[in-house]
């Protein structure tokens, strides 16, 4: 029953297809809250209104890690749309305030929806319970511990985003999307057949009384399009340096 409740909450949306956008060098941003970037020639809607971007290690959000740490780049839509309506098309990493010009060129880690395989371990994007995740290994530049990840996230408003067929990577989890079972309509029929089940798992009556199509379409149209999101990270060389950073906020 808990599975049905969670799946019902996370299955409320749909996708689109747009031309490819190229990521470029971006201005300095804060590490607090999901950063934003306006697309040119569009209304003044920021990406933080549609997609949040966080970096996790062992399930906890982080702002500083030791080089070589396995991280999860997590992307979640504002509304609880089905994850298959969301796709990460491009990602790059770049240094902040590098002393060397040769080091400032952004390095792609995701290209056309698959790993670019240029910087350590980068796993193909996978759908998570609430969006998309990418497992990567942290690395640092020679002249600065400050790096920024920038990613282009596409939300397809009319149908699921076209799937990508990425090559397998050693050390990366295998996608388990084939294990997906009950659809929203199947859950709805089961709840309508047994009204007591809805009350037992805490589903409000209005969810069953109203047809969801209209609100889902509105959510997808509101979120649909390409969104550039950014997140900064501090990458240090050792556990001692990490402890120093946690205590002082400075990198030794």
PDB file of C-alpha atoms in Angstrom:
ATOM      1  CA  UNK A   1       0.000   0.000   0.000  1.00  0.00           C
ATOM      2  CA  UNK A   2       2.866   2.368   0.701  1.00  0.00           C
ATOM      3  CA  UNK A   3       4.178   1.632  -2.791  1.00  0.00           C
ATOM      4  CA  UNK A   4       0.831   2.557  -4.333  1.00  0.00           C
ATOM      5  CA  UNK A   5       0.659   5.787  -2.352  1.00  0.00           C
ATOM      6  CA  UNK A   6       4.196   6.811  -3.352  1.00  0.00           C
ATOM      7  CA  UNK A   7       3.706   5.865  -7.002  1.00  0.00           C
ATOM      8  CA  UNK A   8       0.447   7.813  -7.159  1.00  0.00           C
ATOM      9  CA  UNK A   9       2.222  10.876  -5.809  1.00  0.00           C
ATOM     10  CA  UNK A  10       5.113  10.623  -8.228  1.00  0.00           C
ATOM     11  CA  UNK A  11       3.109   9.842 -11.391  1.00  0.00           C
ATOM     12  CA  UNK A  12       1.546  13.199 -12.209  1.00  0.00           C
ATOM     13  CA  UNK A  13       2.971  14.529 -15.599  1.00  0.00           C
ATOM     14  CA  UNK A  14       4.216  14.399 -19.417  1.00  0.00           C
ATOM     15  CA  UNK A  15       7.112  15.650 -22.105  1.00  0.00           C
ATOM     16  CA  UNK A  16       8.449  17.624 -25.321  1.00  0.00           C
ATOM     17  CA  UNK A  17      11.199  17.844 -27.887  1.00  0.00           C
ATOM     18  CA  UNK A  18      13.311  20.884 -28.642  1.00  0.00           C
ATOM     19  CA  UNK A  19      16.427  21.772 -30.526  1.00  0.00           C
ATOM     20  CA  UNK A  20      19.746  21.113 -28.910  1.00  0.00           C
ATOM     21  CA  UNK A  21      21.195  23.898 -26.792  1.00  0.00           C
ATOM     22  CA  UNK A  22      24.873  24.271 -26.078  1.00  0.00           C
ATOM     23  CA  UNK A  23      26.113  24.963 -22.578  1.00  0.00           C
ATOM     24  CA  UNK A  24      28.555  27.814 -22.191  1.00  0.00           C
ATOM     25  CA  UNK A  25      30.649  29.430 -19.492  1.00  0.00           C
ATOM     26  CA  UNK A  26      28.370  30.766 -16.803  1.00  0.00           C
ATOM     27  CA  UNK A  27      28.568  33.558 -14.232  1.00  0.00           C
ATOM     28  CA  UNK A  28      29.460  32.967 -10.600  1.00  0.00           C
ATOM     29  CA  UNK A  29      26.498  31.670  -8.606  1.00  0.00           C
ATOM     30  CA  UNK A  30      25.732  30.811  -5.008  1.00  0.00           C
ATOM     31  CA  UNK A  31      25.811  27.242  -3.740  1.00  0.00           C
ATOM     32  CA  UNK A  32      22.671  27.884  -1.689  1.00  0.00           C
ATOM     33  CA  UNK A  33      19.505  26.828  -3.501  1.00  0.00           C
ATOM     34  CA  UNK A  34      19.116  25.731  -7.113  1.00  0.00           C
ATOM     35  CA  UNK A  35      20.722  28.263  -9.474  1.00  0.00           C
ATOM     36  CA  UNK A  36      18.841  29.769 -12.385  1.00  0.00           C
ATOM     37  CA  UNK A  37      19.441  30.821 -15.954  1.00  0.00           C
ATOM     38  CA  UNK A  38      17.026  32.481 -18.386  1.00  0.00           C
ATOM     39  CA  UNK A  39      16.792  31.226 -21.945  1.00  0.00           C
ATOM     40  CA  UNK A  40      17.044  34.009 -24.543  1.00  0.00           C
ATOM     41  CA  UNK A  41      13.925  35.038 -26.468  1.00  0.00           C
ATOM     42  CA  UNK A  42      11.606  33.533 -23.864  1.00  0.00           C
ATOM     43  CA  UNK A  43       9.464  34.941 -21.038  1.00  0.00           C
ATOM     44  CA  UNK A  44      11.288  35.690 -17.798  1.00  0.00           C
ATOM     45  CA  UNK A  45      10.950  32.233 -16.255  1.00  0.00           C
ATOM     46  CA  UNK A  46      13.995  30.881 -14.476  1.00  0.00           C
ATOM     47  CA  UNK A  47      15.091  27.257 -14.431  1.00  0.00           C
ATOM     48  CA  UNK A  48      14.750  27.106 -10.669  1.00  0.00           C
ATOM     49  CA  UNK A  49      10.995  27.439 -11.243  1.00  0.00           C
ATOM     50  CA  UNK A  50      11.027  24.141 -13.140  1.00  0.00           C
ATOM     51  CA  UNK A  51      13.997  21.984 -12.079  1.00  0.00           C
ATOM     52  CA  UNK A  52      16.080  21.681  -8.919  1.00  0.00           C
ATOM     53  CA  UNK A  53      19.670  20.424  -9.008  1.00  0.00           C
ATOM     54  CA  UNK A  54      21.461  19.005  -5.962  1.00  0.00           C
ATOM     55  CA  UNK A  55      24.634  17.015  -5.336  1.00  0.00           C
ATOM     56  CA  UNK A  56      24.515  14.080  -2.906  1.00  0.00           C
ATOM     57  CA  UNK A  57      27.016  11.718  -1.298  1.00  0.00           C
ATOM     58  CA  UNK A  58      25.651   8.668   0.536  1.00  0.00           C
ATOM     59  CA  UNK A  59      22.176  10.196   0.367  1.00  0.00           C
ATOM     60  CA  UNK A  60      23.185  13.511   1.965  1.00  0.00           C
ATOM     61  CA  UNK A  61      23.544  16.871   0.173  1.00  0.00           C
ATOM     62  CA  UNK A  62      27.146  18.089   0.080  1.00  0.00           C
ATOM     63  CA  UNK A  63      29.004  21.268  -0.781  1.00  0.00           C
ATOM     64  CA  UNK A  64      32.548  19.928  -0.245  1.00  0.00           C
ATOM     65  CA  UNK A  65      34.097  16.487  -0.835  1.00  0.00           C
ATOM     66  CA  UNK A  66      37.454  14.744  -1.162  1.00  0.00           C
ATOM     67  CA  UNK A  67      38.714  14.175  -4.689  1.00  0.00           C
ATOM     68  CA  UNK A  68      37.579  10.788  -6.043  1.00  0.00           C
ATOM     69  CA  UNK A  69      34.353  10.725  -4.001  1.00  0.00           C
ATOM     70  CA  UNK A  70      31.402   9.087  -5.738  1.00  0.00           C
ATOM     71  CA  UNK A  71      28.595  11.634  -6.093  1.00  0.00           C
ATOM     72  CA  UNK A  72      25.019  11.671  -7.318  1.00  0.00           C
ATOM     73  CA  UNK A  73      23.890  14.630  -9.407  1.00  0.00           C
ATOM     74  CA  UNK A  74      20.149  14.757  -8.753  1.00  0.00           C
ATOM     75  CA  UNK A  75      17.582  16.601 -10.886  1.00  0.00           C
ATOM     76  CA  UNK A  76      13.949  16.909  -9.788  1.00  0.00           C
ATOM     77  CA  UNK A  77      11.036  18.751 -11.445  1.00  0.00           C
ATOM     78  CA  UNK A  78       8.947  21.304  -9.577  1.00  0.00           C
ATOM     79  CA  UNK A  79       5.825  19.174 -10.024  1.00  0.00           C
ATOM     80  CA  UNK A  80       5.561  15.408  -9.496  1.00  0.00           C
ATOM     81  CA  UNK A  81       5.608  14.438 -13.158  1.00  0.00           C
ATOM     82  CA  UNK A  82       6.554  10.940 -14.365  1.00  0.00           C
ATOM     83  CA  UNK A  83      10.370  10.752 -14.578  1.00  0.00           C
ATOM     84  CA  UNK A  84      10.261   9.563 -18.203  1.00  0.00           C
ATOM     85  CA  UNK A  85       9.146  13.062 -19.222  1.00  0.00           C
ATOM     86  CA  UNK A  86      12.515  14.386 -18.073  1.00  0.00           C
ATOM     87  CA  UNK A  87      15.945  14.019 -19.683  1.00  0.00           C
ATOM     88  CA  UNK A  88      19.430  15.371 -18.993  1.00  0.00           C
ATOM     89  CA  UNK A  89      20.868  16.222 -22.393  1.00  0.00           C
ATOM     90  CA  UNK A  90      24.185  17.925 -21.589  1.00  0.00           C
ATOM     91  CA  UNK A  91      26.431  18.415 -18.549  1.00  0.00           C
ATOM     92  CA  UNK A  92      29.804  20.048 -18.152  1.00  0.00           C
ATOM     93  CA  UNK A  93      32.204  20.848 -15.333  1.00  0.00           C
ATOM     94  CA  UNK A  94      34.430  23.916 -15.169  1.00  0.00           C
ATOM     95  CA  UNK A  95      36.816  25.511 -12.654  1.00  0.00           C
ATOM     96  CA  UNK A  96      35.957  28.687 -10.783  1.00  0.00           C
ATOM     97  CA  UNK A  97      38.649  31.407 -10.739  1.00  0.00           C
ATOM     98  CA  UNK A  98      41.331  29.238 -12.312  1.00  0.00           C
ATOM     99  CA  UNK A  99      44.756  30.869 -12.626  1.00  0.00           C
ATOM    100  CA  UNK A 100      45.465  29.195 -15.961  1.00  0.00           C
ATOM    101  CA  UNK A 101      43.681  29.939 -19.207  1.00  0.00           C
ATOM    102  CA  UNK A 102      44.255  26.403 -20.493  1.00  0.00           C
ATOM    103  CA  UNK A 103      42.382  25.062 -17.463  1.00  0.00           C
ATOM    104  CA  UNK A 104      39.271  27.213 -17.891  1.00  0.00           C
ATOM    105  CA  UNK A 105      37.753  25.358 -20.829  1.00  0.00           C
ATOM    106  CA  UNK A 106      34.590  23.519 -19.645  1.00  0.00           C
ATOM    107  CA  UNK A 107      34.814  19.731 -19.858  1.00  0.00           C
ATOM    108  CA  UNK A 108      31.700  17.851 -21.048  1.00  0.00           C
ATOM    109  CA  UNK A 109      30.636  14.922 -18.891  1.00  0.00           C
ATOM    110  CA  UNK A 110      27.240  14.277 -20.536  1.00  0.00           C
ATOM    111  CA  UNK A 111      26.719  14.769 -24.273  1.00  0.00           C
ATOM    112  CA  UNK A 112      23.487  14.039 -26.173  1.00  0.00           C
ATOM    113  CA  UNK A 113      22.076  12.276 -23.114  1.00  0.00           C
ATOM    114  CA  UNK A 114      24.999   9.861 -22.601  1.00  0.00           C
ATOM    115  CA  UNK A 115      28.297   9.972 -20.735  1.00  0.00           C
ATOM    116  CA  UNK A 116      31.070  11.901 -22.484  1.00  0.00           C
ATOM    117  CA  UNK A 117      33.763   9.770 -20.787  1.00  0.00           C
ATOM    118  CA  UNK A 118      36.321  12.555 -20.503  1.00  0.00           C
ATOM    119  CA  UNK A 119      36.620  13.075 -16.737  1.00  0.00           C
ATOM    120  CA  UNK A 120      36.960  10.003 -14.502  1.00  0.00           C
ATOM    121  CA  UNK A 121      33.887   7.935 -13.731  1.00  0.00           C
ATOM    122  CA  UNK A 122      30.677   9.272 -15.295  1.00  0.00           C
ATOM    123  CA  UNK A 123      27.614   7.023 -15.434  1.00  0.00           C
ATOM    124  CA  UNK A 124      24.789   7.331 -17.968  1.00  0.00           C
ATOM    125  CA  UNK A 125      21.795   9.342 -16.692  1.00  0.00           C
ATOM    126  CA  UNK A 126      19.157   7.199 -14.988  1.00  0.00           C
ATOM    127  CA  UNK A 127      15.572   7.913 -14.055  1.00  0.00           C
ATOM    128  CA  UNK A 128      15.130   8.060 -10.304  1.00  0.00           C
ATOM    129  CA  UNK A 129      11.918   7.872  -8.309  1.00  0.00           C
ATOM    130  CA  UNK A 130      11.329  11.598  -8.727  1.00  0.00           C
ATOM    131  CA  UNK A 131      13.469  12.701 -11.683  1.00  0.00           C
ATOM    132  CA  UNK A 132      16.909  11.939 -13.102  1.00  0.00           C
ATOM    133  CA  UNK A 133      20.236  11.125 -11.443  1.00  0.00           C
ATOM    134  CA  UNK A 134      23.813  10.866 -12.682  1.00  0.00           C
ATOM    135  CA  UNK A 135      26.566   9.151 -10.703  1.00  0.00           C
ATOM    136  CA  UNK A 136      29.994  10.741 -11.120  1.00  0.00           C
ATOM    137  CA  UNK A 137      33.378  10.753  -9.416  1.00  0.00           C
ATOM    138  CA  UNK A 138      34.573  14.099  -8.086  1.00  0.00           C
ATOM    139  CA  UNK A 139      37.823  15.529  -9.395  1.00  0.00           C
ATOM    140  CA  UNK A 140      39.663  18.791  -8.829  1.00  0.00           C
ATOM    141  CA  UNK A 141      41.623  21.150 -10.974  1.00  0.00           C
ATOM    142  CA  UNK A 142      45.289  21.922 -10.443  1.00  0.00           C
ATOM    143  CA  UNK A 143      44.880  25.583  -9.507  1.00  0.00           C
ATOM    144  CA  UNK A 144      41.507  25.699  -7.728  1.00  0.00           C
ATOM    145  CA  UNK A 145      39.324  23.447  -5.557  1.00  0.00           C
ATOM    146  CA  UNK A 146      36.169  25.258  -6.705  1.00  0.00           C
ATOM    147  CA  UNK A 147      34.243  23.650  -9.569  1.00  0.00           C
ATOM    148  CA  UNK A 148      30.843  24.204 -11.104  1.00  0.00           C
ATOM    149  CA  UNK A 149      28.554  21.664 -12.751  1.00  0.00           C
ATOM    150  CA  UNK A 150      26.192  23.015 -15.428  1.00  0.00           C
ATOM    151  CA  UNK A 151      23.535  20.801 -16.983  1.00  0.00           C
ATOM    152  CA  UNK A 152      20.864  21.149 -19.646  1.00  0.00           C
ATOM    153  CA  UNK A 153      17.667  19.423 -18.494  1.00  0.00           C
ATOM    154  CA  UNK A 154      14.801  18.855 -20.921  1.00  0.00           C
ATOM    155  CA  UNK A 155      11.189  18.355 -19.859  1.00  0.00           C
ATOM    156  CA  UNK A 156       9.043  16.941 -22.660  1.00  0.00           C
ATOM    157  CA  UNK A 157       5.452  18.232 -22.237  1.00  0.00           C
ATOM    158  CA  UNK A 158       3.534  16.103 -24.748  1.00  0.00           C
ATOM    159  CA  UNK A 159       4.995  12.595 -24.534  1.00  0.00           C
ATOM    160  CA  UNK A 160       7.861  10.798 -22.780  1.00  0.00           C
ATOM    161  CA  UNK A 161      11.285  12.000 -23.853  1.00  0.00           C
ATOM    162  CA  UNK A 162      12.922   9.727 -26.447  1.00  0.00           C
ATOM    163  CA  UNK A 163      15.035   7.124 -24.625  1.00  0.00           C
ATOM    164  CA  UNK A 164      18.799   7.074 -25.057  1.00  0.00           C
ATOM    165  CA  UNK A 165      20.823   3.918 -25.575  1.00  0.00           C
ATOM    166  CA  UNK A 166      24.057   4.610 -23.715  1.00  0.00           C
ATOM    167  CA  UNK A 167      26.952   2.143 -23.506  1.00  0.00           C
ATOM    168  CA  UNK A 168      27.504   0.400 -20.187  1.00  0.00           C
ATOM    169  CA  UNK A 169      30.237   1.726 -17.911  1.00  0.00           C
ATOM    170  CA  UNK A 170      32.186  -0.371 -15.395  1.00  0.00           C
ATOM    171  CA  UNK A 171      31.364   0.713 -11.860  1.00  0.00           C
ATOM    172  CA  UNK A 172      27.929   2.086 -12.785  1.00  0.00           C
ATOM    173  CA  UNK A 173      24.555   0.643 -11.726  1.00  0.00           C
ATOM    174  CA  UNK A 174      22.412  -1.049 -14.361  1.00  0.00           C
ATOM    175  CA  UNK A 175      19.133   0.700 -15.120  1.00  0.00           C
ATOM    176  CA  UNK A 176      16.133  -0.934 -13.464  1.00  0.00           C
ATOM    177  CA  UNK A 177      13.414   0.887 -15.390  1.00  0.00           C
ATOM    178  CA  UNK A 178      12.064  -2.444 -16.677  1.00  0.00           C
ATOM    179  CA  UNK A 179      11.008  -3.300 -13.121  1.00  0.00           C
ATOM    180  CA  UNK A 180       8.372  -0.549 -13.215  1.00  0.00           C
ATOM    181  CA  UNK A 181       4.881  -2.037 -12.808  1.00  0.00           C
ATOM    182  CA  UNK A 182       1.583  -0.355 -11.908  1.00  0.00           C
ATOM    183  CA  UNK A 183       0.457   2.602 -14.015  1.00  0.00           C
ATOM    184  CA  UNK A 184      -1.506   5.537 -12.620  1.00  0.00           C
ATOM    185  CA  UNK A 185      -4.692   4.293 -14.297  1.00  0.00           C
ATOM    186  CA  UNK A 186      -4.202   0.805 -12.818  1.00  0.00           C
ATOM    187  CA  UNK A 187      -3.780   2.312  -9.352  1.00  0.00           C
ATOM    188  CA  UNK A 188      -6.872   4.477  -9.867  1.00  0.00           C
ATOM    189  CA  UNK A 189      -8.986   1.473 -10.888  1.00  0.00           C
ATOM    190  CA  UNK A 190      -7.793  -0.505  -7.863  1.00  0.00           C
ATOM    191  CA  UNK A 191      -8.686   2.343  -5.510  1.00  0.00           C
ATOM    192  CA  UNK A 192     -12.101   2.856  -7.103  1.00  0.00           C
ATOM    193  CA  UNK A 193     -12.811  -0.862  -6.703  1.00  0.00           C
ATOM    194  CA  UNK A 194     -11.929  -0.697  -2.994  1.00  0.00           C
ATOM    195  CA  UNK A 195     -12.644   2.791  -1.523  1.00  0.00           C
ATOM    196  CA  UNK A 196     -11.423   1.636   1.902  1.00  0.00           C
ATOM    197  CA  UNK A 197      -7.953   1.171   0.436  1.00  0.00           C
ATOM    198  CA  UNK A 198      -7.757   4.887  -0.373  1.00  0.00           C
ATOM    199  CA  UNK A 199      -8.555   5.892   3.205  1.00  0.00           C
ATOM    200  CA  UNK A 200      -6.121   3.323   4.607  1.00  0.00           C
ATOM    201  CA  UNK A 201      -3.202   4.795   2.678  1.00  0.00           C
ATOM    202  CA  UNK A 202      -4.287   8.396   3.251  1.00  0.00           C
ATOM    203  CA  UNK A 203      -5.358   9.437  -0.256  1.00  0.00           C
ATOM    204  CA  UNK A 204      -7.759  12.451  -0.202  1.00  0.00           C
ATOM    205  CA  UNK A 205     -11.166  11.724  -1.802  1.00  0.00           C
ATOM    206  CA  UNK A 206     -10.836  14.567  -4.343  1.00  0.00           C
ATOM    207  CA  UNK A 207      -7.935  12.794  -6.042  1.00  0.00           C
ATOM    208  CA  UNK A 208     -10.262   9.991  -7.078  1.00  0.00           C
ATOM    209  CA  UNK A 209     -13.207  12.286  -7.797  1.00  0.00           C
ATOM    210  CA  UNK A 210     -11.411  14.471 -10.363  1.00  0.00           C
ATOM    211  CA  UNK A 211      -9.980  13.323 -13.670  1.00  0.00           C
ATOM    212  CA  UNK A 212      -6.268  14.181 -13.615  1.00  0.00           C
ATOM    213  CA  UNK A 213      -5.707  14.841 -17.320  1.00  0.00           C
ATOM    214  CA  UNK A 214      -6.254  18.596 -17.333  1.00  0.00           C
ATOM    215  CA  UNK A 215      -3.997  19.399 -14.378  1.00  0.00           C
ATOM    216  CA  UNK A 216      -1.281  17.066 -15.656  1.00  0.00           C
ATOM    217  CA  UNK A 217      -1.336  18.762 -19.046  1.00  0.00           C
ATOM    218  CA  UNK A 218      -1.041  22.148 -17.369  1.00  0.00           C
ATOM    219  CA  UNK A 219       1.899  20.999 -15.255  1.00  0.00           C
ATOM    220  CA  UNK A 220       3.719  19.589 -18.261  1.00  0.00           C
ATOM    221  CA  UNK A 221       3.139  22.704 -20.334  1.00  0.00           C
ATOM    222  CA  UNK A 222       4.293  24.892 -17.444  1.00  0.00           C
ATOM    223  CA  UNK A 223       7.536  22.919 -17.042  1.00  0.00           C
ATOM    224  CA  UNK A 224       8.140  21.946 -20.663  1.00  0.00           C
ATOM    225  CA  UNK A 225      11.315  23.052 -22.397  1.00  0.00           C
ATOM    226  CA  UNK A 226      15.067  23.163 -21.841  1.00  0.00           C
ATOM    227  CA  UNK A 227      16.422  24.403 -18.514  1.00  0.00           C
ATOM    228  CA  UNK A 228      20.047  25.129 -17.603  1.00  0.00           C
ATOM    229  CA  UNK A 229      20.827  24.432 -13.948  1.00  0.00           C
ATOM    230  CA  UNK A 230      24.114  24.889 -12.101  1.00  0.00           C
ATOM    231  CA  UNK A 231      25.675  23.823  -8.830  1.00  0.00           C
ATOM    232  CA  UNK A 232      29.055  24.543  -7.261  1.00  0.00           C
ATOM    233  CA  UNK A 233      31.238  22.114  -5.337  1.00  0.00           C
ATOM    234  CA  UNK A 234      34.473  22.365  -3.349  1.00  0.00           C
ATOM    235  CA  UNK A 235      36.860  19.456  -3.997  1.00  0.00           C
ATOM    236  CA  UNK A 236      39.796  19.034  -1.600  1.00  0.00           C
ATOM    237  CA  UNK A 237      42.741  16.632  -1.612  1.00  0.00           C
ATOM    238  CA  UNK A 238      42.320  14.849   1.734  1.00  0.00           C
ATOM    239  CA  UNK A 239      40.049  14.134   4.677  1.00  0.00           C
ATOM    240  CA  UNK A 240      42.138  16.537   6.786  1.00  0.00           C
ATOM    241  CA  UNK A 241      41.494  19.333   4.313  1.00  0.00           C
ATOM    242  CA  UNK A 242      37.792  18.480   4.304  1.00  0.00           C
ATOM    243  CA  UNK A 243      37.613  18.682   8.096  1.00  0.00           C
ATOM    244  CA  UNK A 244      39.431  22.024   7.969  1.00  0.00           C
ATOM    245  CA  UNK A 245      36.947  23.317   5.408  1.00  0.00           C
ATOM    246  CA  UNK A 246      33.981  22.167   7.507  1.00  0.00           C
ATOM    247  CA  UNK A 247      35.402  23.989  10.557  1.00  0.00           C
ATOM    248  CA  UNK A 248      36.472  27.214   8.880  1.00  0.00           C
ATOM    249  CA  UNK A 249      34.787  27.479   5.492  1.00  0.00           C
ATOM    250  CA  UNK A 250      38.224  27.968   3.914  1.00  0.00           C
ATOM    251  CA  UNK A 251      40.389  25.652   1.840  1.00  0.00           C
ATOM    252  CA  UNK A 252      43.942  25.211   3.233  1.00  0.00           C
TER     253      UNK A 252
END
